[in-house]
Coordinates of C-alpha atoms in Angstrom, one line a residue:
Chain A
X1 CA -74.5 -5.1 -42.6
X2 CA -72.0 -6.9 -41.0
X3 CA -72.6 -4.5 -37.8
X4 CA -75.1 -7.0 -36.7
X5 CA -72.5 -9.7 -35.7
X6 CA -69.9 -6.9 -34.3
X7 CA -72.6 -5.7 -32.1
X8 CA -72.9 -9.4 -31.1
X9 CA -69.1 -9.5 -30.9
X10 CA -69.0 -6.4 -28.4
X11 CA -71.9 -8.8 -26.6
X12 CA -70.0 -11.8 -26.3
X13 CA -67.2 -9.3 -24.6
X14 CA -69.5 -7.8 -22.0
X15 CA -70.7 -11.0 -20.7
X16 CA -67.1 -12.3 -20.3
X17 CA -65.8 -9.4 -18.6
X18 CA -69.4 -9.6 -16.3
X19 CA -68.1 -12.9 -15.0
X20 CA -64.7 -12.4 -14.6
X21 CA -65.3 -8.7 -13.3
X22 CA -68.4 -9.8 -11.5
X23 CA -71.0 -6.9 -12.3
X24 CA -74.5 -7.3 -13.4
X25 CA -75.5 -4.5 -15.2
X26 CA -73.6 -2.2 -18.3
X27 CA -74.3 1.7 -18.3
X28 CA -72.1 2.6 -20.7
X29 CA -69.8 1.3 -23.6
X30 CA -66.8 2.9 -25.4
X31 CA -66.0 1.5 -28.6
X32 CA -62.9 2.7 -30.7
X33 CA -64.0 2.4 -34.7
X34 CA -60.8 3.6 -36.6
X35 CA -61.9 5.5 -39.6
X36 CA -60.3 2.7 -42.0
X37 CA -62.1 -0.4 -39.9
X38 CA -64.9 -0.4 -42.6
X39 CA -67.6 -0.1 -39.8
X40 CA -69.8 2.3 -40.4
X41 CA -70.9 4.3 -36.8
X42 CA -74.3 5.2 -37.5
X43 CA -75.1 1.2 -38.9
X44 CA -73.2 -0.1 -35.1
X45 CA -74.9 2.5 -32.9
X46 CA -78.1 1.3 -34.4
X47 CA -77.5 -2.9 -33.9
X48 CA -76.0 -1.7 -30.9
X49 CA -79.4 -0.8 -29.9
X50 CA -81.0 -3.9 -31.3
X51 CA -78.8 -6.5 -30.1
X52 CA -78.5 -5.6 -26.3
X53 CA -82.3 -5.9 -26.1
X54 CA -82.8 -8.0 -23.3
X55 CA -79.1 -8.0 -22.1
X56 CA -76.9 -7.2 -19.1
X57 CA -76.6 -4.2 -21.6
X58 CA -80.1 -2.8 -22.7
X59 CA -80.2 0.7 -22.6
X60 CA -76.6 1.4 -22.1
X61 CA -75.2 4.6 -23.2
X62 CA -72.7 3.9 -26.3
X63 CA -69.7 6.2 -27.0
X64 CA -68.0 5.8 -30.2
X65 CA -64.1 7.4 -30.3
X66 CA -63.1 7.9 -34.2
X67 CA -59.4 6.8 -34.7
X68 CA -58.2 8.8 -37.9
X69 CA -56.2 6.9 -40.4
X70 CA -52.7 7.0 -40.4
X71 CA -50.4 5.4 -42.9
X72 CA -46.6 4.7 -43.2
X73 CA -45.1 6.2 -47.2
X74 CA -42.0 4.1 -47.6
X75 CA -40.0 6.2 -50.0
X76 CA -40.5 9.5 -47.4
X77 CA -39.7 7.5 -44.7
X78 CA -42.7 9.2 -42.7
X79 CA -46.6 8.7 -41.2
X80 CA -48.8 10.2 -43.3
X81 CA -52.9 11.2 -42.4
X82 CA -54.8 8.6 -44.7
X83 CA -58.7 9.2 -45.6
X84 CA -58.9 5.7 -47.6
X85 CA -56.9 2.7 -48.3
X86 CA -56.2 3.6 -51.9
X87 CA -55.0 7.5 -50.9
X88 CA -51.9 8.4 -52.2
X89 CA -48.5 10.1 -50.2
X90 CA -49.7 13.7 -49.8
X91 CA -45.7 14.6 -50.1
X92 CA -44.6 12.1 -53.2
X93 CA -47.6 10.8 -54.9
X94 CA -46.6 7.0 -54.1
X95 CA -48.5 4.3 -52.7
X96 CA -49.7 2.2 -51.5
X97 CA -49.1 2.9 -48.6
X98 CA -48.7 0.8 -45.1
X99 CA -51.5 1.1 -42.6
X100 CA -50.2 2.4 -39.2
X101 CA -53.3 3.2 -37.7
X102 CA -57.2 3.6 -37.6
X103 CA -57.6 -0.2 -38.6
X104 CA -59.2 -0.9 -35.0
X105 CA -62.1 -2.0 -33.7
X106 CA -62.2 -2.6 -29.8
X107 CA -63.9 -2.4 -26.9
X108 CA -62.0 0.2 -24.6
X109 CA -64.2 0.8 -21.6
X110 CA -66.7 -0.4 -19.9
X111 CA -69.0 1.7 -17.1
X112 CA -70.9 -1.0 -15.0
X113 CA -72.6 -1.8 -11.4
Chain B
X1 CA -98.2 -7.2 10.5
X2 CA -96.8 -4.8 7.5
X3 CA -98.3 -1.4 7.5
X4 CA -97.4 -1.1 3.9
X5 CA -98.1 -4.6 2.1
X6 CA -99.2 -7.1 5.1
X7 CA -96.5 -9.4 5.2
X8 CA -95.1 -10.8 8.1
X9 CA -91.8 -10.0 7.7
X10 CA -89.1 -8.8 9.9
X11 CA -91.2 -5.4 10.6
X12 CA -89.7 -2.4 12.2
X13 CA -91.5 0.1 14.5
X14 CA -91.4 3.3 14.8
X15 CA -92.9 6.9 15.3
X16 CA -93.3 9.3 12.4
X17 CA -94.6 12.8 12.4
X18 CA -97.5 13.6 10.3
X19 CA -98.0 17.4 9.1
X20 CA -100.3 17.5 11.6
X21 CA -97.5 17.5 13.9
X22 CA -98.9 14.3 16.0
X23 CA -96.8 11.6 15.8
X24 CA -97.9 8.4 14.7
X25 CA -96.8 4.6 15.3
X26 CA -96.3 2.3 12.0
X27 CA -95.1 -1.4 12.0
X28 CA -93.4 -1.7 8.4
X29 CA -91.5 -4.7 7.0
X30 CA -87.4 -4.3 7.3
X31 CA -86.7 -2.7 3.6
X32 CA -83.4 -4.2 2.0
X33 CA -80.4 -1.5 2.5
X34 CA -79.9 -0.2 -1.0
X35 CA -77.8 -2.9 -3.2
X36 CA -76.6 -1.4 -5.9
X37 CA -73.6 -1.2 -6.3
X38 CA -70.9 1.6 -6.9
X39 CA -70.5 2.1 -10.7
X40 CA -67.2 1.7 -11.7
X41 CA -65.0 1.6 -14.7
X42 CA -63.9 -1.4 -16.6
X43 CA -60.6 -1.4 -19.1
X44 CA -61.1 -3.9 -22.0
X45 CA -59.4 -3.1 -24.7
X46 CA -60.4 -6.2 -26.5
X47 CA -60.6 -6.2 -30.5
X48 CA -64.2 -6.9 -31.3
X49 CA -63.6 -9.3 -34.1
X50 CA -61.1 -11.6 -30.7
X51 CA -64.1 -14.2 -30.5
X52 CA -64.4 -14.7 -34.2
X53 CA -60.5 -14.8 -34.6
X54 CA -60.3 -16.8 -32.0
X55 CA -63.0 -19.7 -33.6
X56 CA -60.4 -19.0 -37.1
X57 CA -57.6 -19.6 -35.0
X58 CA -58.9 -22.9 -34.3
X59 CA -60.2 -23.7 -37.4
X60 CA -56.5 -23.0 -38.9
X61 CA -55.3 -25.1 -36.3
X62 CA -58.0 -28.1 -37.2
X63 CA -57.1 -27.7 -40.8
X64 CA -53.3 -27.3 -40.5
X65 CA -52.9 -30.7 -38.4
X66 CA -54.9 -32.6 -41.4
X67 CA -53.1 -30.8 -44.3
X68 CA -56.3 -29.2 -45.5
X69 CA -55.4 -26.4 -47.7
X70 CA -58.7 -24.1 -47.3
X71 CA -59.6 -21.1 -49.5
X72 CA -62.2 -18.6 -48.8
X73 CA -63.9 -17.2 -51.8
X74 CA -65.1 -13.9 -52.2
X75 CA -66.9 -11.4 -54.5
X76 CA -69.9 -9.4 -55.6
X77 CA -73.3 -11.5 -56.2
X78 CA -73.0 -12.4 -59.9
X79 CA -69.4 -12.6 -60.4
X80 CA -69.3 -16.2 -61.6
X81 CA -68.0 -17.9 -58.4
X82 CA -70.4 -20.9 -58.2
X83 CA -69.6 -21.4 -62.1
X84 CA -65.7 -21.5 -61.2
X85 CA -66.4 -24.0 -58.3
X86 CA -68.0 -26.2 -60.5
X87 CA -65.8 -25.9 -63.3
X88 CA -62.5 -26.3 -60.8
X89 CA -64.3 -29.6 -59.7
X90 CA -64.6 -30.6 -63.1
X91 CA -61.1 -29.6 -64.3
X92 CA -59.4 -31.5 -61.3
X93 CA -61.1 -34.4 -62.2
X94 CA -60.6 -36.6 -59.0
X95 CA -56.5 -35.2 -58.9
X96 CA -57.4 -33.7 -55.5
X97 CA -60.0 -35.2 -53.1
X98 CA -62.2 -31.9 -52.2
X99 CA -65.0 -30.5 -50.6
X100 CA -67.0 -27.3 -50.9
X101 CA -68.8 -25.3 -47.9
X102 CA -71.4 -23.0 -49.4
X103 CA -72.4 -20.1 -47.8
X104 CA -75.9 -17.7 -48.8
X105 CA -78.2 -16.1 -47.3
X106 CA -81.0 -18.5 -48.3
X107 CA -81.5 -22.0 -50.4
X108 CA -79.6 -24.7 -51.0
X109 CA -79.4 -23.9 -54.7
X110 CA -75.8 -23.8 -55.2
X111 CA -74.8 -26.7 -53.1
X112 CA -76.7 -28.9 -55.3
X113 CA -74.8 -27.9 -58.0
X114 CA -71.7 -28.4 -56.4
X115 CA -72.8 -32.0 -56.0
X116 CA -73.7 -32.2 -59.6
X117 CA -70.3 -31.3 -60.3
X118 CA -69.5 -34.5 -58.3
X119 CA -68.8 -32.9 -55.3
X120 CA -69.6 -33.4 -50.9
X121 CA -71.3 -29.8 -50.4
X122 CA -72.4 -27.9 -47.2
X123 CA -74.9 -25.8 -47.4
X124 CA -74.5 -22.8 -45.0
X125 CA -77.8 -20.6 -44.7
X126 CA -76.9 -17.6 -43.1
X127 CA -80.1 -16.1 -42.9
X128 CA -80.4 -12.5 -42.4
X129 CA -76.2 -12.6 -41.9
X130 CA -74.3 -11.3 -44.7
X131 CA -70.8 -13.2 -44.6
X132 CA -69.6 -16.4 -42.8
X133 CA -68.1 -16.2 -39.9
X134 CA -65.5 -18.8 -38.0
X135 CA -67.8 -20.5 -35.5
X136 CA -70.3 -21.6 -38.7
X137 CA -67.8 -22.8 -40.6
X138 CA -65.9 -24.7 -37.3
X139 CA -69.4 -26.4 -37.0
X140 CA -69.5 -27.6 -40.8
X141 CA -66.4 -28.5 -40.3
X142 CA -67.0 -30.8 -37.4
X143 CA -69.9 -32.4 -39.4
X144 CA -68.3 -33.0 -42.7
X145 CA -66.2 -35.6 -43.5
X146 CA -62.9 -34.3 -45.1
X147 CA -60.3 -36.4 -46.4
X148 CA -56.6 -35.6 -44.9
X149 CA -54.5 -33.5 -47.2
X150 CA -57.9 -32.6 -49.5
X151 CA -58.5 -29.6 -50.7
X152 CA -61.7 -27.2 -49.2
X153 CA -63.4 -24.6 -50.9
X154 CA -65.2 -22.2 -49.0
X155 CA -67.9 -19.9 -51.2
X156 CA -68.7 -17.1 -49.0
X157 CA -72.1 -15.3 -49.1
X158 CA -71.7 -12.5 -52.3
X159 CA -70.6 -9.7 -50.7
X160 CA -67.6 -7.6 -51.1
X161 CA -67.7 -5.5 -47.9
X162 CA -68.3 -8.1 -44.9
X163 CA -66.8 -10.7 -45.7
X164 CA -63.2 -9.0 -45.9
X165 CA -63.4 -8.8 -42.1
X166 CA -64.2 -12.2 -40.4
X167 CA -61.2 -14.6 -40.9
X168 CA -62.4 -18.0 -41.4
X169 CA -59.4 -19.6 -40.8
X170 CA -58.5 -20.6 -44.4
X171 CA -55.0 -20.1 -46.0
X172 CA -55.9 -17.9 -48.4
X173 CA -59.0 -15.4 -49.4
X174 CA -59.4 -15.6 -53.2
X175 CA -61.1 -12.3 -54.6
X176 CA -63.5 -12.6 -58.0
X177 CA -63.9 -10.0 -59.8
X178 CA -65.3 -10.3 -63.0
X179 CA -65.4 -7.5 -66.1
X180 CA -69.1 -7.2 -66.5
X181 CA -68.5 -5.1 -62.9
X182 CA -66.9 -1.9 -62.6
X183 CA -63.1 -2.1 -63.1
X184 CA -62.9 0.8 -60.0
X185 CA -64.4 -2.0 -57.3
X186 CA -61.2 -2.3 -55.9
X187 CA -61.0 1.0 -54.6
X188 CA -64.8 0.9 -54.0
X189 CA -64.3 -2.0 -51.9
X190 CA -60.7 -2.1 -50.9
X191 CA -60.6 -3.9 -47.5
X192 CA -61.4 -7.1 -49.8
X193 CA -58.7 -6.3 -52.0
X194 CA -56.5 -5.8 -49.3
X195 CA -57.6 -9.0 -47.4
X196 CA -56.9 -11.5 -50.4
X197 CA -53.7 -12.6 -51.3
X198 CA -55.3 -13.9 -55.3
X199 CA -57.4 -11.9 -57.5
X200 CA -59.2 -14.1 -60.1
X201 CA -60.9 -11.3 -63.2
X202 CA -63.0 -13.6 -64.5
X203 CA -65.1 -13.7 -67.4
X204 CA -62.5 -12.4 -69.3
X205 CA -63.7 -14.2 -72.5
X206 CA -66.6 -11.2 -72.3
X207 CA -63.7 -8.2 -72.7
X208 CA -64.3 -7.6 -76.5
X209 CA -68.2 -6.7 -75.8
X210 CA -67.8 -4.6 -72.7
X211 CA -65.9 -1.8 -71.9
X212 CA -63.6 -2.7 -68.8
X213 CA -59.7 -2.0 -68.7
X214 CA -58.8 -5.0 -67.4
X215 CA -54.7 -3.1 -66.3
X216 CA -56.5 -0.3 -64.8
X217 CA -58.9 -2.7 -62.6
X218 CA -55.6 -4.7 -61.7
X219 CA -53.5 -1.6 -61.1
X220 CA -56.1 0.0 -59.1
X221 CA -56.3 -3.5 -57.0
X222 CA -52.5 -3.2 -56.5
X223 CA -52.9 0.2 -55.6
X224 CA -54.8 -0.8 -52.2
X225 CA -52.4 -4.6 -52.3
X226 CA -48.9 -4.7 -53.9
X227 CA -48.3 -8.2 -53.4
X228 CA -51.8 -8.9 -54.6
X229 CA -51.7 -12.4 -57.4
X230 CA -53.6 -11.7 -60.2
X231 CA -55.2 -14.1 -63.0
X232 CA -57.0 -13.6 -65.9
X233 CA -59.5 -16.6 -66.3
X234 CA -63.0 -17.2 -68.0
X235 CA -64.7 -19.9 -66.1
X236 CA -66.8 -20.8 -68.8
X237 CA -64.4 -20.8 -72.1
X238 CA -61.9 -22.0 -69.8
X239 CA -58.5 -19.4 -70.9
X240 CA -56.2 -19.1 -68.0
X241 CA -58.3 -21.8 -65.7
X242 CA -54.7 -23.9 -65.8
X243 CA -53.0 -21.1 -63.8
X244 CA -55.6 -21.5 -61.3
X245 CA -55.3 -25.2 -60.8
X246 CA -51.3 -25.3 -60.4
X247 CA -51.8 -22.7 -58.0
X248 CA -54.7 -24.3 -56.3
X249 CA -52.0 -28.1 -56.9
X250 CA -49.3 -25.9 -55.6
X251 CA -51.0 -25.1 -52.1
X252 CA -52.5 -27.9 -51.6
X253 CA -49.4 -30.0 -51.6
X254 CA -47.4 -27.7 -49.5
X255 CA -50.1 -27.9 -47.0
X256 CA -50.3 -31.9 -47.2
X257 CA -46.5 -31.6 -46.5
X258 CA -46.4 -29.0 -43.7

């Protein structure tokens, strides 16, 4: 469960930004997870929980935005919606495809005092 | 002193009404005006993997200025990569000074087999972790002793999901997958697939006694990573293991000469 060390990750980023930001406490966190990151929400909000323990964090609130995957078919020339890496071109059958988007995982916003 | 707690702080006077209507007099310490602070809104917008990437990033660095070709190996528990290690260290025979960094969750079990082989091994516990990340492997590095222009193997814990996300700063992830495994992992797993740059089917030797389609396992890997590499080797009979070691020569000496 590799959400363990992203939880730490989004850690490590808080207490950064707390110093050069100069705010003690985190009330709320918005993560982006795009759907083709291979985090699983449920698994982060629960090491979220876990790791901030104790924290300029504990007991913040923790929104999670969804990014839908979105890849690029060559031989249409377009963006097509993708579900999964191995998905085909909805219009010619062909992949692979290129991933344009829903690859992310970032920390957006923060809402502190 | 304090009508509230009896310190002898700054204390404030004053007259308040009781329900009674008659007012009384207090003496109360001076109370702190209210501190906190407005909440506001902080933009990041910072990947969450930036501190890891930033540890490979320096580890590539490291490497690069010493001519270490470094490969990060990867696959499902069982797959046969300790077995490979040991027979790579074997087949090289000395050709290419090397090391090994061995990464599990618990013992020390494969790195002595490494140094069986004839190997230096690093064991890497990573407890309850379930991959390596770039600051552990930054601090073997700083404690081993690697040779300029050597070779460095990196066996990451077995794992096909985690791993595939924490760049260790080698040149290369090498995926394992072996034909006593499903030949649909690759689209099981894919952001392995996608992350590696070789795939090594291995055990191939078994392919009369089980039934895996070896093109439809490489075709579905290719489906998630066209310009995936592919080998067919059996560690342990040794068919296609000579593929492996030009490729392994190949890199190494463009790295040396970088």
């Amino acid at each position: 469960m590799h959400e363990m060390s992203l939880a730490e990750g989004v850690l490590k980023i808080m207490e950064e930004s707390a110093s050069a930001e100069r705010f003690r406490r985190v009330r709320r966190v918005v993560l982006e997870i795009g759907k083709l990151s291979a985090v699983e929400p449920e698994a982060m909000r629960f090491c979220f929980e876990a790791v901030m323990q104790g924290s300029i964090a504990e007991g913040a609130a923790l929104d999670i935005v969804e990014t839908e995957g979105q890849g690029w078919c060559a031989q249409c020339a377009c963006h097509v919606p993708l579900a999964a890496l191995y998905d085909a071109c909805p219009h010619c059958g062909n992949f692979p495809l290129g991933v344009t988007a829903g690859d992310a995982m970032r920390v957006i916003e923060l809402e502190v005092e | 002193m304090c009508g509230i707690c009896g310190c002898n702080q700054t204390l404030i006077a004053g007259h308040a009404a009781r329900p009674s209507g008659k007012a009384v007099r207090f003496r109360l310490h001076k109370q702190a005006p209210e501190t906190a602070d407005a909440v506001r809104l902080v933009r990041i917008e910072r990947d969450i993997l930036a501190l890891n990437n930033d540890h490979a990033a320096a580890n590539r660095r490291a490497l690069a200025e010493r001519g270490i070709f470094a490969l990060n190996l990867v696959s499902s528990p069982g797959s046969g990569k300790t077995t490979l290690l040991v027979k790579t260290i074997t087949a090289l025979n000395g050709a290419l000074p090397l090391a090994v960094i061995e990464g599990d969750q618990q013992t020390e079990n494969d790195a002595v087999r490494i140094r069986a082989a004839g190997a230096p091994a690093l064991q890497i516990n990573t407890g309850r972790g379930c991959h390596l990340d770039a600051k552990m492997v930054g601090q073997a590095l700083e404690q081993m002793k690697l040779q300029d222009d050597s070779l460095l193997l990196i066996e990451n814990v077995g794992n096909l999901v985690c791993p595939a996300s924490f760049d260790l700063g080698e040149a290369h992830k090498v995926v394992i997958l072996s034909v006593t495994e499903g030949e649909d992992k690759p689209l099981k797993y894919p952001d392995m697939f996608r992350a590696a740059s070789l795939m090594l089917l291995n055990k191939c030797d078994l392919l009369p006694y089980v039934e895996f389609d070896a093109d439809l396992a490489i075709s579905y890997a290719r489906r998630i990573n066209p310009a995936l590499q592919v080998m067919r080797i059996s560690a342990t009979s040794g068919a296609g293991m000579q593929a492996w070691l030009d490729w392994i020569k190949e890199g190494s000496s463009q790295a040396a000469s970088a």
